[in-house]
Amino acid sequence: RIGMPAMAKSAHLLVAAGALGCALVPSTPTAGYNLMALFRLATGLGAGAGIVAILVLTFAAVAASQRPLVSAVVWSGMGAATVLSGLAVPWFLGTHLGWRVAFAVAALTA
């Protein structure tokens, strides 16, 4: 049985590996599309597991009376990260850096 700290670490590694894989997919249509789908699936599975692990660890560390406030803080942080990343990606796409760098930055962040 895997513990939550190990699950959180594994989930972050899966997100990083998936994002890095997306950054490195070949440009050929057939292989590129299939690999991109595979790496995006890995990223999504890692993100889902990571969210669950973070919430379980966070809620275990606070009193039941504080969980609504803590939940709001955790979810607002995730929401802010989603919005900020959505604002950053168009900048990457509009420069010579391209979309691959956006995935590389996501891998480094994870």
Tab-separated table of C-alpha atoms in Angstrom:
chain	number	residue	atom	x	y	z
A	1	ARG	CA	0.000	0.000	0.000
A	2	ILE	CA	1.358	3.407	-0.982
A	3	GLY	CA	1.241	6.267	1.542
A	4	MET	CA	0.027	9.747	0.676
A	5	PRO	CA	3.476	11.429	0.800
A	6	ALA	CA	4.829	8.815	-1.613
A	7	MET	CA	1.728	9.168	-3.776
A	8	ALA	CA	2.168	12.943	-3.905
A	9	LYS	CA	5.824	12.588	-4.900
A	10	SER	CA	5.035	9.961	-7.531
A	11	ALA	CA	2.213	12.099	-8.902
A	12	HIS	CA	4.492	15.114	-9.276
A	13	LEU	CA	7.086	12.974	-11.035
A	14	LEU	CA	4.412	11.676	-13.421
A	15	VAL	CA	3.295	15.243	-14.182
A	16	ALA	CA	6.903	16.280	-14.817
A	17	ALA	CA	7.598	13.246	-17.013
A	18	GLY	CA	4.372	13.738	-18.976
A	19	ALA	CA	5.019	17.436	-19.554
A	20	LEU	CA	8.633	16.802	-20.540
A	21	GLY	CA	7.486	14.056	-22.903
A	22	CYS	CA	5.056	16.523	-24.515
A	23	ALA	CA	7.880	19.004	-25.005
A	24	LEU	CA	9.967	16.367	-26.773
A	25	VAL	CA	7.409	14.663	-29.041
A	26	PRO	CA	8.515	14.346	-32.650
A	27	SER	CA	6.986	16.605	-35.275
A	28	THR	CA	5.783	13.723	-37.441
A	29	PRO	CA	1.976	13.685	-37.424
A	30	THR	CA	1.257	10.045	-36.640
A	31	ALA	CA	3.909	9.422	-34.000
A	32	GLY	CA	3.616	12.948	-32.641
A	33	TYR	CA	-0.151	12.808	-32.109
A	34	ASN	CA	-0.048	9.410	-30.452
A	35	LEU	CA	2.844	10.291	-28.179
A	36	MET	CA	1.301	13.662	-27.317
A	37	ALA	CA	-1.922	11.907	-26.321
A	38	LEU	CA	0.001	9.407	-24.204
A	39	PHE	CA	2.051	12.075	-22.437
A	40	ARG	CA	-0.987	14.299	-21.870
A	41	LEU	CA	-2.773	11.304	-20.347
A	42	ALA	CA	0.193	10.721	-18.036
A	43	THR	CA	0.189	14.403	-17.055
A	44	GLY	CA	-3.536	14.327	-16.306
A	45	LEU	CA	-3.338	11.126	-14.268
A	46	GLY	CA	-0.435	12.540	-12.288
A	47	ALA	CA	-2.265	15.821	-11.682
A	48	GLY	CA	-5.392	14.009	-10.516
A	49	ALA	CA	-3.463	11.791	-8.115
A	50	GLY	CA	-1.466	14.771	-6.904
A	51	ILE	CA	-4.583	16.795	-6.103
A	52	VAL	CA	-6.059	13.927	-4.108
A	53	ALA	CA	-2.807	13.360	-2.211
A	54	ILE	CA	-2.335	17.053	-1.436
A	55	LEU	CA	-5.885	17.403	-0.131
A	56	VAL	CA	-5.636	14.266	2.032
A	57	LEU	CA	-2.288	15.374	3.485
A	58	THR	CA	-3.535	18.914	4.073
A	59	PHE	CA	-6.787	17.843	5.705
A	60	ALA	CA	-4.972	15.344	7.931
A	61	ALA	CA	-2.778	18.176	9.196
A	62	VAL	CA	-5.570	20.550	10.264
A	63	ALA	CA	-8.469	20.348	12.676
A	64	ALA	CA	-11.886	19.490	11.233
A	65	SER	CA	-13.156	22.977	12.075
A	66	GLN	CA	-10.427	24.548	9.886
A	67	ARG	CA	-10.926	22.303	6.839
A	68	PRO	CA	-13.381	24.594	4.997
A	69	LEU	CA	-10.950	27.523	5.190
A	70	VAL	CA	-7.965	25.378	4.299
A	71	SER	CA	-9.889	23.831	1.411
A	72	ALA	CA	-10.704	27.300	0.085
A	73	VAL	CA	-7.048	28.336	0.270
A	74	VAL	CA	-5.807	25.154	-1.442
A	75	TRP	CA	-8.406	25.294	-4.216
A	76	SER	CA	-7.881	29.023	-4.787
A	77	GLY	CA	-4.148	28.365	-5.161
A	78	MET	CA	-4.856	25.704	-7.772
A	79	GLY	CA	-7.278	28.043	-9.530
A	80	ALA	CA	-4.749	30.879	-9.545
A	81	ALA	CA	-2.104	28.560	-10.993
A	82	THR	CA	-4.499	27.508	-13.739
A	83	VAL	CA	-5.308	31.104	-14.637
A	84	LEU	CA	-1.667	32.232	-14.557
A	85	SER	CA	-0.525	29.328	-16.705
A	86	GLY	CA	-3.321	30.095	-19.156
A	87	LEU	CA	-2.068	33.669	-19.387
A	88	ALA	CA	1.572	32.608	-19.814
A	89	VAL	CA	1.113	30.038	-22.583
A	90	PRO	CA	-0.034	32.520	-25.271
A	91	TRP	CA	3.148	34.493	-24.657
A	92	PHE	CA	5.218	31.368	-25.355
A	93	LEU	CA	3.197	30.660	-28.478
A	94	GLY	CA	3.742	34.188	-29.773
A	95	THR	CA	7.525	34.072	-29.427
A	96	HIS	CA	10.242	32.059	-31.116
A	97	LEU	CA	10.236	29.783	-28.056
A	98	GLY	CA	7.056	27.995	-29.135
A	99	TRP	CA	4.725	25.552	-27.427
A	100	ARG	CA	7.450	23.077	-26.514
A	101	VAL	CA	8.897	25.540	-24.021
A	102	ALA	CA	5.503	25.865	-22.320
A	103	PHE	CA	5.577	22.108	-21.621
A	104	ALA	CA	9.225	22.295	-20.501
A	105	VAL	CA	8.331	25.060	-18.022
A	106	ALA	CA	5.431	22.925	-16.749
A	107	ALA	CA	7.821	19.995	-16.275
A	108	LEU	CA	10.279	22.169	-14.342
A	109	THR	CA	7.494	23.577	-12.193
A	110	ALA	CA	6.185	20.107	-11.348
